[in-house]
Coordinates of C-alpha atoms (C1' of nucleotides) in Angstrom, one line a residue:
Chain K
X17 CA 75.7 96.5 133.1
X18 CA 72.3 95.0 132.1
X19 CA 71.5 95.7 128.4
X20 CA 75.3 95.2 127.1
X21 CA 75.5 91.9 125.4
X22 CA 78.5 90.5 126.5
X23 CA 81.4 90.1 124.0
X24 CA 83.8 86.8 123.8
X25 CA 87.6 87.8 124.8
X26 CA 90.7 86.1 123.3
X27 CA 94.2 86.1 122.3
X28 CA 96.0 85.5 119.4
X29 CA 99.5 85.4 119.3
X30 CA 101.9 85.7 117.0
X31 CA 104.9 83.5 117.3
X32 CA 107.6 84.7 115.3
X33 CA 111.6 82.6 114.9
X34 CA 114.4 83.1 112.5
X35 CA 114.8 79.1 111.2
X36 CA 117.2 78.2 108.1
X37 CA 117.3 81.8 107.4
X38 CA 114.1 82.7 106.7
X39 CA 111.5 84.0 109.2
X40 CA 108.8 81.5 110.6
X41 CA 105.4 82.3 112.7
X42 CA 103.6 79.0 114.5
X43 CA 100.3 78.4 113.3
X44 CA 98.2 75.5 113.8
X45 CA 96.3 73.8 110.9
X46 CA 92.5 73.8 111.9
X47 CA 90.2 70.9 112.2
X48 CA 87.1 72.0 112.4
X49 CA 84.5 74.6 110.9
X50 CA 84.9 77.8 110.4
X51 CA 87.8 77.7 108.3
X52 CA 88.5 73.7 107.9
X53 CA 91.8 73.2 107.6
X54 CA 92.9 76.4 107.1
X55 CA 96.0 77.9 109.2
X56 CA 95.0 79.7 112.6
X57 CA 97.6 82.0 114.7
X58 CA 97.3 79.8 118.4
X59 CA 95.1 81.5 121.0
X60 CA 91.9 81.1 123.2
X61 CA 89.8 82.5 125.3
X62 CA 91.0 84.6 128.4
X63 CA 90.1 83.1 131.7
X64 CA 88.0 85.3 134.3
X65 CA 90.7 85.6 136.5
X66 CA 93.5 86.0 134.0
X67 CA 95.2 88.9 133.1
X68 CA 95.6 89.1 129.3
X69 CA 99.4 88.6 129.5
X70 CA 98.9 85.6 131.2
X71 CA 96.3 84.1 128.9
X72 CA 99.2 84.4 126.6
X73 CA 101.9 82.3 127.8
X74 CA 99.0 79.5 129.0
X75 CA 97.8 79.4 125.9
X76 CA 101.2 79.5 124.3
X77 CA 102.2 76.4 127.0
X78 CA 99.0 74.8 126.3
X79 CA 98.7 74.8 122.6
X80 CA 102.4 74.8 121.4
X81 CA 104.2 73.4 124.2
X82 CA 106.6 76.5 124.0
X83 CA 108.6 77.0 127.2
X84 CA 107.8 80.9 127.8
X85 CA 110.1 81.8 130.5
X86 CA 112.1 84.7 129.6
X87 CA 110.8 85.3 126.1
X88 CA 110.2 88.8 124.3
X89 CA 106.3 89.1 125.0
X90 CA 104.2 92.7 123.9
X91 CA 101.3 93.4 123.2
X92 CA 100.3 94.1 119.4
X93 CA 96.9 95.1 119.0
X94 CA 93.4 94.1 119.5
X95 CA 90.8 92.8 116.9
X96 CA 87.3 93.8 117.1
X97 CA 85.4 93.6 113.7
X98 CA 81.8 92.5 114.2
X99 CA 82.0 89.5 112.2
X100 CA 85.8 88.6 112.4
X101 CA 84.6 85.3 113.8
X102 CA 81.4 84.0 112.3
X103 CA 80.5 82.2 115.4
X104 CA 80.0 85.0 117.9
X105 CA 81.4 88.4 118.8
X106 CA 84.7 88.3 119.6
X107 CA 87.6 91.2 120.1
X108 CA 91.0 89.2 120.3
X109 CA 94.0 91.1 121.8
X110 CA 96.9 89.7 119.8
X111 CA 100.4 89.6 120.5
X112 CA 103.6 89.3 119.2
X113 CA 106.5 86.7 120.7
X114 CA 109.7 86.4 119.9
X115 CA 112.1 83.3 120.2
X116 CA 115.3 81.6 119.2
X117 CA 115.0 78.4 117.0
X118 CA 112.9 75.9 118.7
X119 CA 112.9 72.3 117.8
X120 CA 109.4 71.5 115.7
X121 CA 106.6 71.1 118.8
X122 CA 106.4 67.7 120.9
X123 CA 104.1 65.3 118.2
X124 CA 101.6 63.6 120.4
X125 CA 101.0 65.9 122.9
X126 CA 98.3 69.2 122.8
X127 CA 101.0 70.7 120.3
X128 CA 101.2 68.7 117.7
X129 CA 99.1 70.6 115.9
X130 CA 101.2 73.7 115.6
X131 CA 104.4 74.1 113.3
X132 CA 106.5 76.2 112.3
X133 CA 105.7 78.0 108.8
X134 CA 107.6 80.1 106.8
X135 CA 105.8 83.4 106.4
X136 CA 106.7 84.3 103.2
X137 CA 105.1 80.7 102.3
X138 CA 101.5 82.0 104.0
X139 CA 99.3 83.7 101.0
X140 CA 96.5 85.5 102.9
X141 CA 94.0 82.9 101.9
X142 CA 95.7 80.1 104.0
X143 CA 94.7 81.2 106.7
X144 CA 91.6 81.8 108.7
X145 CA 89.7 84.5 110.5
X146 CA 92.0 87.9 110.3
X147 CA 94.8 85.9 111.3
X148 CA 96.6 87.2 107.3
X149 CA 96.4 90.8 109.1
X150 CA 97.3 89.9 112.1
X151 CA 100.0 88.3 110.8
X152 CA 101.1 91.2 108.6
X153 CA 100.6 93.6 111.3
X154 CA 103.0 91.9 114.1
X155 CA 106.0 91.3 110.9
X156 CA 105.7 95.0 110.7
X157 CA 105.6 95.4 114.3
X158 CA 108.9 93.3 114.6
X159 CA 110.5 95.3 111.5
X160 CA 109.8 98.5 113.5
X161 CA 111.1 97.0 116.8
X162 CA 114.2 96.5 115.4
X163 CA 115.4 99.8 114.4
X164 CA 115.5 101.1 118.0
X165 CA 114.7 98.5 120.4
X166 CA 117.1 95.2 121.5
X167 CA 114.6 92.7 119.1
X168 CA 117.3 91.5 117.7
X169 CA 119.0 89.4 120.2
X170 CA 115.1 87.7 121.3
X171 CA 115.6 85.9 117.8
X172 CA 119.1 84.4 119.1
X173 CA 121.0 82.1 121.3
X174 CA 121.9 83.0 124.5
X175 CA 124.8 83.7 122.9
X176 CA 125.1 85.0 119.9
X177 CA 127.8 86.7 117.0
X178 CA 127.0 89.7 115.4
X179 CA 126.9 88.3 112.2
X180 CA 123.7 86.3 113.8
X181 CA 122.7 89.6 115.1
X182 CA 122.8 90.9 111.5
X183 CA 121.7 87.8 109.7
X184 CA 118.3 88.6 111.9
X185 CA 118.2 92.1 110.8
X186 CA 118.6 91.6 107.2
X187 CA 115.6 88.4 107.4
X188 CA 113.2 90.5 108.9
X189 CA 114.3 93.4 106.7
X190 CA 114.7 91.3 103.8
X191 CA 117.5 93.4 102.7
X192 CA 121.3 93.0 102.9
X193 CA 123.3 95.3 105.3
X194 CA 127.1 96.4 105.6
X195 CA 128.8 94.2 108.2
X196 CA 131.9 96.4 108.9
X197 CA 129.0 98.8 109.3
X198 CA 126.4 97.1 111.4
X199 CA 129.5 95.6 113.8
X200 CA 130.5 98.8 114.4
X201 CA 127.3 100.8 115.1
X202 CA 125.7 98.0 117.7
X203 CA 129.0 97.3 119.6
X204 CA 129.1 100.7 120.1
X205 CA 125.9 101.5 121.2
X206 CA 126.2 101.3 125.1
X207 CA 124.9 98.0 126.9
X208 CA 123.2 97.0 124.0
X209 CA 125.4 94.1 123.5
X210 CA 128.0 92.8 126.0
X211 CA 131.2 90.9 124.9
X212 CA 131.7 87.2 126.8
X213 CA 134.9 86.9 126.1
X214 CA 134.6 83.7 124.2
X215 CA 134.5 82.8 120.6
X216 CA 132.8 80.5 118.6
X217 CA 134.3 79.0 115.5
X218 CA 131.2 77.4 113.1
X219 CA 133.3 76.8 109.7
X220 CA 136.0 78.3 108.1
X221 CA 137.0 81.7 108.8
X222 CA 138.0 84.0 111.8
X223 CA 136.5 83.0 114.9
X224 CA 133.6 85.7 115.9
X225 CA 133.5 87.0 119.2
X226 CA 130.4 85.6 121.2
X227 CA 128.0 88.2 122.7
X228 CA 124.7 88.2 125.0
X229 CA 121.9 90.5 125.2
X230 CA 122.8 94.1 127.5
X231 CA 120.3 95.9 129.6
X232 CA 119.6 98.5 127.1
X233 CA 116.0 98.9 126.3
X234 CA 116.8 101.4 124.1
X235 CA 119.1 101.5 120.3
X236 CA 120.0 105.4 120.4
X237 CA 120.4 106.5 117.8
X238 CA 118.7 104.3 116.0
X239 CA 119.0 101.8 113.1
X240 CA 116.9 103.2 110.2
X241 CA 115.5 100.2 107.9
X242 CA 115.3 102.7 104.9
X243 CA 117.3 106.2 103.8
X244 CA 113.8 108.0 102.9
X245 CA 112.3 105.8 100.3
X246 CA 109.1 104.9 102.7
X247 CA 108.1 109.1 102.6
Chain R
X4 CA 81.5 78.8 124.1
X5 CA 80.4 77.5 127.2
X6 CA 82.1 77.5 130.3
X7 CA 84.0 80.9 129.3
X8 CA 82.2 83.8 131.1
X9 CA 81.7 86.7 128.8
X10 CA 83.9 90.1 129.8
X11 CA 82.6 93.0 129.3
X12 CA 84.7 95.1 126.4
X13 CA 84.9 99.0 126.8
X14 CA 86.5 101.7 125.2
X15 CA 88.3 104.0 127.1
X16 CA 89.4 107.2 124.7
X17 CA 92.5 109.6 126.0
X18 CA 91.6 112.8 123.9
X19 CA 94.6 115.5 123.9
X20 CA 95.0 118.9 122.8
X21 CA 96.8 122.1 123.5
X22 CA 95.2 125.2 125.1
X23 CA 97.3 127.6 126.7
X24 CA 100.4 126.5 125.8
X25 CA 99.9 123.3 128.0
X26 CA 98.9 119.9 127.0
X27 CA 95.1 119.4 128.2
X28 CA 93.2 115.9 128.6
X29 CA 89.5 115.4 127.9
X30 CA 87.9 114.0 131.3
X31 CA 85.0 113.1 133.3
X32 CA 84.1 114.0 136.7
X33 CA 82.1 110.6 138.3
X34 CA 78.8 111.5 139.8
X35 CA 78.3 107.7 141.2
X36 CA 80.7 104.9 142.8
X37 CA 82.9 103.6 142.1
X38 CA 85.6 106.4 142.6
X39 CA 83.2 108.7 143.1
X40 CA 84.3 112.4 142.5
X41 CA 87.4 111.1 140.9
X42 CA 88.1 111.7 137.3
X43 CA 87.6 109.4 134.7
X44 CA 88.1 109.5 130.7
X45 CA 85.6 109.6 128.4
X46 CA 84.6 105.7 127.0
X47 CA 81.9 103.1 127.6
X48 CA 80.5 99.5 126.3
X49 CA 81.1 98.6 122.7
X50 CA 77.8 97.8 121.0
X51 CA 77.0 94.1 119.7
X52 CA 77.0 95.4 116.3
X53 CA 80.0 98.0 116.4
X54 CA 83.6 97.8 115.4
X55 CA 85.7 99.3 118.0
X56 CA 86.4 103.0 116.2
X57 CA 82.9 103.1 115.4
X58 CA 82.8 102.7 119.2
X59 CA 85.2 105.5 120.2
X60 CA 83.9 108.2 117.5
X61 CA 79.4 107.7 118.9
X62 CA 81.0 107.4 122.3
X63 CA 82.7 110.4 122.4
X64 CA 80.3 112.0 120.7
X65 CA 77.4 111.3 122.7
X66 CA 79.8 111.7 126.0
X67 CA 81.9 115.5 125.1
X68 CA 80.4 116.7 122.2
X69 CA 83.3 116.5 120.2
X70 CA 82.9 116.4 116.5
X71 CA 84.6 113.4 115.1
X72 CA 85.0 114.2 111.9
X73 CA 88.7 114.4 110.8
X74 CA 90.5 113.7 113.5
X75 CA 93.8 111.3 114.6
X76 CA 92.4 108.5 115.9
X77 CA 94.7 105.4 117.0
X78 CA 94.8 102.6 119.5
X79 CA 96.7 102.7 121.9
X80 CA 96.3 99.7 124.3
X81 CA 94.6 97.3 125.7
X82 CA 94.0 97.0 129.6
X83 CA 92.6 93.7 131.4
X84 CA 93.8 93.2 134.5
X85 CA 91.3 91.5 136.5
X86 CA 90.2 93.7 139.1
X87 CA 90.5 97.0 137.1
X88 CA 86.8 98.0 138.0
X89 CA 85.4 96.5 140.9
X90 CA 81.9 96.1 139.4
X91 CA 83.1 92.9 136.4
X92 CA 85.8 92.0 134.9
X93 CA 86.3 94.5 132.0
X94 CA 88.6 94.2 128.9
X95 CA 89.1 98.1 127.8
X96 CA 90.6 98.8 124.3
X97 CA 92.1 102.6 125.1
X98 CA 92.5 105.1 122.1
X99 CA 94.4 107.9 121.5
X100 CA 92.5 110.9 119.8
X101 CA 94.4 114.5 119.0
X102 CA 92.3 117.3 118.0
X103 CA 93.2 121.1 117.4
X104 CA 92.0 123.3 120.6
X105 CA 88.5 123.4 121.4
X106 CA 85.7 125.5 123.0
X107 CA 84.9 123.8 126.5
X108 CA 82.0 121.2 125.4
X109 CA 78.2 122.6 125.7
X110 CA 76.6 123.5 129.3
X111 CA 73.3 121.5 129.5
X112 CA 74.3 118.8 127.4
X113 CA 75.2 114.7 128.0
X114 CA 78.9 116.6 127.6
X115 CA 78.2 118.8 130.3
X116 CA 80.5 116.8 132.6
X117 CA 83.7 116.7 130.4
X118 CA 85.9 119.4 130.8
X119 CA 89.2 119.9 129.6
X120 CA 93.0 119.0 132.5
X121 CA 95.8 120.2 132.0
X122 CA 97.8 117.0 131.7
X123 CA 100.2 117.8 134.6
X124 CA 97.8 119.2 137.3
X125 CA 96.4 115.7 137.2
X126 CA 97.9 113.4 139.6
X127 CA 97.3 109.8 139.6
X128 CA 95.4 110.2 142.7
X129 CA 92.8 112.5 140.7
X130 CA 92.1 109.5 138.2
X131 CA 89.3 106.5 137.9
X132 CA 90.3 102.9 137.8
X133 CA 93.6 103.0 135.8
X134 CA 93.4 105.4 134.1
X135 CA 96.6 107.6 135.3
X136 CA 98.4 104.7 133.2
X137 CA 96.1 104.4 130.5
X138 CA 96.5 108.6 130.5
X139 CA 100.9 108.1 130.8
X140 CA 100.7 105.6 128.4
X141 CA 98.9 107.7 125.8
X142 CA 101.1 110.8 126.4
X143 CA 104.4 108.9 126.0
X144 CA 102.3 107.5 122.6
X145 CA 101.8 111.0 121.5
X146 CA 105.6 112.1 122.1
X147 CA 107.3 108.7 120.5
X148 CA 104.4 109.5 117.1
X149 CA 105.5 113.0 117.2
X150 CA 109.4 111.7 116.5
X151 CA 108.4 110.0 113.3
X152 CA 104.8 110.5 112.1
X153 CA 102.5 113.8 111.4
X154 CA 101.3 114.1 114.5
X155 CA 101.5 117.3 115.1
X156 CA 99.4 119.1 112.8
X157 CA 96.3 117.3 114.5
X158 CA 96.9 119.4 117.6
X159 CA 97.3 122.5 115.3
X160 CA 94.4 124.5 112.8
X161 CA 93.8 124.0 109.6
X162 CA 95.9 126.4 108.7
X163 CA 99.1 126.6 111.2
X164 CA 102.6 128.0 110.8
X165 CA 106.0 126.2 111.9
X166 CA 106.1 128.2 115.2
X167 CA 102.8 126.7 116.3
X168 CA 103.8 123.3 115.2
X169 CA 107.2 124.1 117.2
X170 CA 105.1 125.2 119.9
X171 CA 103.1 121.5 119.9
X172 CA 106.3 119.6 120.3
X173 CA 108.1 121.6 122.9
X174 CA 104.9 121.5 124.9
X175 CA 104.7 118.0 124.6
X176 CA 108.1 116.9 125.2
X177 CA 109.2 119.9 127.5
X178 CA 111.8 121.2 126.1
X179 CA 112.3 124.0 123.4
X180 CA 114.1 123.5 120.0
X181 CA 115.8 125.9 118.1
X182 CA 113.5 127.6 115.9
X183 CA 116.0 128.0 113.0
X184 CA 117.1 124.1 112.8
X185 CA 113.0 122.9 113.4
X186 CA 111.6 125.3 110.5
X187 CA 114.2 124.1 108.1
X188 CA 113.7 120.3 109.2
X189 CA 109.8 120.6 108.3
X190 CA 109.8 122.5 105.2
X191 CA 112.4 120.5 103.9
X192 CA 111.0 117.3 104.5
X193 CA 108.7 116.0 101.9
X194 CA 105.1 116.8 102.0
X195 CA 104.7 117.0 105.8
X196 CA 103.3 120.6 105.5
X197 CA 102.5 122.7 102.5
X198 CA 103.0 126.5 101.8
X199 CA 99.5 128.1 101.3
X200 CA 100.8 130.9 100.6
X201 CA 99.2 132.9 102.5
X202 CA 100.2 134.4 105.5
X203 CA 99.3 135.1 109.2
X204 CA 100.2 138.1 111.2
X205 CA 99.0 137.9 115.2
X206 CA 101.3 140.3 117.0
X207 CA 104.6 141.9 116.4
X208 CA 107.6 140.1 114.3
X209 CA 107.6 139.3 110.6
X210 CA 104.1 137.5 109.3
X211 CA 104.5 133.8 109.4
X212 CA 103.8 132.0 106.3
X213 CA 100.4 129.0 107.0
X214 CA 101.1 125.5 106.5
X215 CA 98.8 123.0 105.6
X216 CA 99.5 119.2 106.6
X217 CA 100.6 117.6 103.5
X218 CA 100.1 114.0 102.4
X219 CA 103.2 112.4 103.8
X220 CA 102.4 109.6 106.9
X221 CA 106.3 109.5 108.0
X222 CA 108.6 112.2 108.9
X223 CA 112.1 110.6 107.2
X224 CA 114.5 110.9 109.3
X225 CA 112.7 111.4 112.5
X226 CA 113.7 114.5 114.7
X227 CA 115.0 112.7 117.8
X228 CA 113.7 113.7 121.4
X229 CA 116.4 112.8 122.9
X230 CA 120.5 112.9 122.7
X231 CA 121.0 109.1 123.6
X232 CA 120.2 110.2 127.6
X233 CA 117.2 107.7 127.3
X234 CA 119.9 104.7 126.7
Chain T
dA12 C1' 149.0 79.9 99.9
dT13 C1' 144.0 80.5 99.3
dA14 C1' 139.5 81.0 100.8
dA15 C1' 136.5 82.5 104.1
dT16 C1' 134.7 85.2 107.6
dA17 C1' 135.7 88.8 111.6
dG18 C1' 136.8 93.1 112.6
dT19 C1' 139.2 98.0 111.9
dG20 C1' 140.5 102.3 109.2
dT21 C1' 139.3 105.8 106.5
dC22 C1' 136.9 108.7 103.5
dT23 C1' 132.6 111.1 101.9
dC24 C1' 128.2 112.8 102.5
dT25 C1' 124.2 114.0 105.1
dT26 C1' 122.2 115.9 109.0
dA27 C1' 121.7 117.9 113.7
dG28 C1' 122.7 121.6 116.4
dA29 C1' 124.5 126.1 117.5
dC30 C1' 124.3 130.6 116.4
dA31 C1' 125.0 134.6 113.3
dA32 C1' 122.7 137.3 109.9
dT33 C1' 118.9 139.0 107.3
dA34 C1' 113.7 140.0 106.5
dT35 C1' 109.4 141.9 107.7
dT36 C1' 106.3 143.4 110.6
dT37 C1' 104.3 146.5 115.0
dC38 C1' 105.0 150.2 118.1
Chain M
dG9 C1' 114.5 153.4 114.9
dA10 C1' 113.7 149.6 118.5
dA11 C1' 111.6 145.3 119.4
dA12 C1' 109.8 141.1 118.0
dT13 C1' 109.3 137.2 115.3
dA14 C1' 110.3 134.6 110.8
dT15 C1' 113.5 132.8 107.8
dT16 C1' 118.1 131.9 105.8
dG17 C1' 123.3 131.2 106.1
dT18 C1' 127.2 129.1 107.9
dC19 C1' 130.0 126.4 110.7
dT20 C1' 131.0 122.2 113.4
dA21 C1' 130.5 117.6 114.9
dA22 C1' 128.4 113.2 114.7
dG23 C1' 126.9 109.5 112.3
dA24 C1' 125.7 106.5 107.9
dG25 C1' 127.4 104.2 104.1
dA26 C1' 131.0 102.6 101.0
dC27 C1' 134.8 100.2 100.7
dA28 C1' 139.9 99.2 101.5
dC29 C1' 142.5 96.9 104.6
dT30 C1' 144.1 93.8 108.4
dA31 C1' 143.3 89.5 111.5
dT32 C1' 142.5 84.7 112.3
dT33 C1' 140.9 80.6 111.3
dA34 C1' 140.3 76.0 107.9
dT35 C1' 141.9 73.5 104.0

DNA sequence: ATAATAGTGTCTCTTAGACAATATTTC
DNA sequence: GAAATATTGTCTAAGAGACACTATTAT
C-alpha cells in the first residue's frame, strides 16, 4: 500500500424533521477556521474499527445528543473533491436521517451547538464546505423516497393521522395534495399503514383515525410527485 | 488530525453490458492473496490529487482498456466495513458504469486480466472481498434506473431500435414485455429516443426503424417492473 | 345551526396490458 | 405465399385527480 497517501474519512449527516410546518435539517454553527461561523452539517471522522453506519449514529449521539434508536438511517452519497476541505484530503460519506419533532438539543452539553434550521432559511453561502450540496442532494433524496418508499411515517409520531402523513408529503413536496385522494391511495396500499383503532381529537372537527407505520418497505404503485412536468 | 488513522479510499467500478442476450460483468481474475484465484472488479487507490470519477474513468482505463469516453457513470455505494480486506482498513466508493457491448479487452495488455461474466454464472463464492454485494447491489441499481431514467440506451449502440432496447430490459429484469405496449410507451414518451430515420434490416421481419437516445433524463411515468408482488 | 376536519362516492381521463390486425421484409 | 419481425388499433381494467357528499366533532 506504500506510495498511496492516505486520505481522511468522515461522515456528514444530514438530519432532516418536519417542525411548525416547514422542513428543518440540524446544523451546527462553527467556531473555528475554515469557515468561522458559518453552518456545518454534524459529522466527524470514522474510527478504525467503526463501520461507517456506526460513525453515524456516534457522531449523531455525540454531537447532537439525538437518541438514534430506531430512526430512518441510509446512506446518501460520498464526497470526494480534492479541495472540499482546505485542510486536508478528505472523502466524507454523508447520510441522510429522518426523525419526528425533537425538542431543540440539550444546551450545555456537547450539543448545544446544533439547532434546528429551517432549510428554506439556508442560502448556500451559510454554510461551509459542500455542506449547501449536500444539503440539496439528501432534500432531493427524501423527495424521491417518498413517492415509493414508507418515508413518510419516519417524519411522525409513533402515531400518526393521515392528514400528518400528508401534511409531510406536501412540506417536502412543497405542493398541496387532494386529501380524499391521498387517504384513499395510502390506506389502501397493503401494510403500508395499519389502523390502531384509536382516534385523536386536536381541535375542532371529526376525530381522525390514528395510525402506525406497517411493514411495507415498498409504496406499489407509487405516489408520483409530478404528472410529467419534470420530462 | 491526529489521533485518527488514515483509511485507505478505493474505487471499486461494477461495469455491465449485454453480450449474448445475457447481462455480462467486467472482472478481474487475482494473481496474488488475498483471495487468490477469486474474481475481483476492476478499481484501486484514489490519487491525492483526484476526484473520485476522475478515479474510476484512469482506473478503468489503465485496468480493461475500456474507453471512457461517453459513458453512464454513477455511484453507487459506499462500502466500509472494517474487515472488508484483510490487508487495512479500506473505505471503497463503488460505481456503476453501463457501456454498449464490447470486444473482449486486448491480449498483452495491463487489461489482459479482465474479461467479461455473465452476471448469473458468478456465484458469490467466485467473488473477492465483497464484492458479490457490491456486484447485487449494482444490478438491482441498474434494474430500479431502468424504471425511471434512460438507462437503457447506454447498454445499446449508437444507433439502436426499440427491440434492442426491449431486449436490454427483459434481460435485465427477466422477464419479457409485450413488444406492442413497450414500443408505443418509448416513442411516445418525450425525447427518450429519436427517429433517425433510417432504418436497420438484420434478418427476416419488417426493417426496424434506429433510435437515437434523446435528451430527456426521466422516463415520466416510469414503466413499472413489477405488478405490486414486490409489496 | 355553523364551522371545521375526516372520510366515502362517483365521475372522468390516462395509462397499462392483452391481443388482434396490419406492414414490410426474407426465403 | 409463408414466416418473421415491426408497428398500429382496439378493448378492458386499474388508478389518478377532481370534486360532491356524508360523518363526527367543537362552539
Amino acid at each position: 500500500m506504500v506510495g498511496f497517501p492516505p486520505i481522511y474519512v468522515t461522515v456528514d449527516i444530514v438530519v432532516l424533521t418536519v417542525r411548525c410546518d416547514r422542513l428543518h435539517v440540524l446544523a451546527i454553527r462553527r467556531g473555528k477556521p475554515p469557515y468561522v461561523r458559518r453552518l456545518a452539517l454534524p459529522g466527524g471522522f470514522v474510527h478504525q474499527d467503526e463501520d461507517l453506519d456506526t460513525a453515524v449514529r456516534r457522531e449523531l449521539n455525540e454531537e447532537t445528543g439525538v437518541d438514534v434508536g430506531d430512526v430512518w438511517l441510509e446512506q446518501l452519497r460520498t464526497y470526494g473533491a480534492p479541495r472540499r476541505d482546505p485542510r486536508a484530503r478528505t472523502v466524507s460519506v454523508a447520510h441522510l436521517v429522518v426523525l419526528a419533532d425533537q425538542p431543540e438539543p440539550e444546551p450545555g452539553t456537547d450539543a448545544a451547538a446544533a439547532r434546528w434550521w429551517p432549510v428554506d432559511e439556508l442560502s448556500p453561502r451559510r454554510l461551509a464546505f459542500d455542506h449547501a450540496t449536500i444539503l440539496a442532494d439528501a432534500v432531493e433524496r427524501a423527495s424521491a423516497r417518498l413517492e415509493y418508499a414508507p418515508l413518510a411515517a419516519a417524519f411522525c409520531p409513533e402515531e400518526f393521522t393521515i392528514a400528518e402523513l400528508r401534511r409531510v408529503y406536501e412540506i417536502v413536496w412543497g405542493r398541496s395534495l387532494e386529501p380524499a385522494n391521498f387517504h384513499r391511495k395510502v390506506t389502501g396500499a397493503r401494510d403500508f399503514v395499519i389502523d390502531t383503532g384509536r382516534r385523536e381529537q386536536r381541535g375542532s372537527g371529526r376525530p381522525a383515525r390514528l395510525y402506525r407505520r406497517g411493514g411495507a418497505t415498498r409504496l406499489h404503485p407509487p405516489i408520483l410527485r409530478d404528472t410529467g412536468l419534470a420530462n
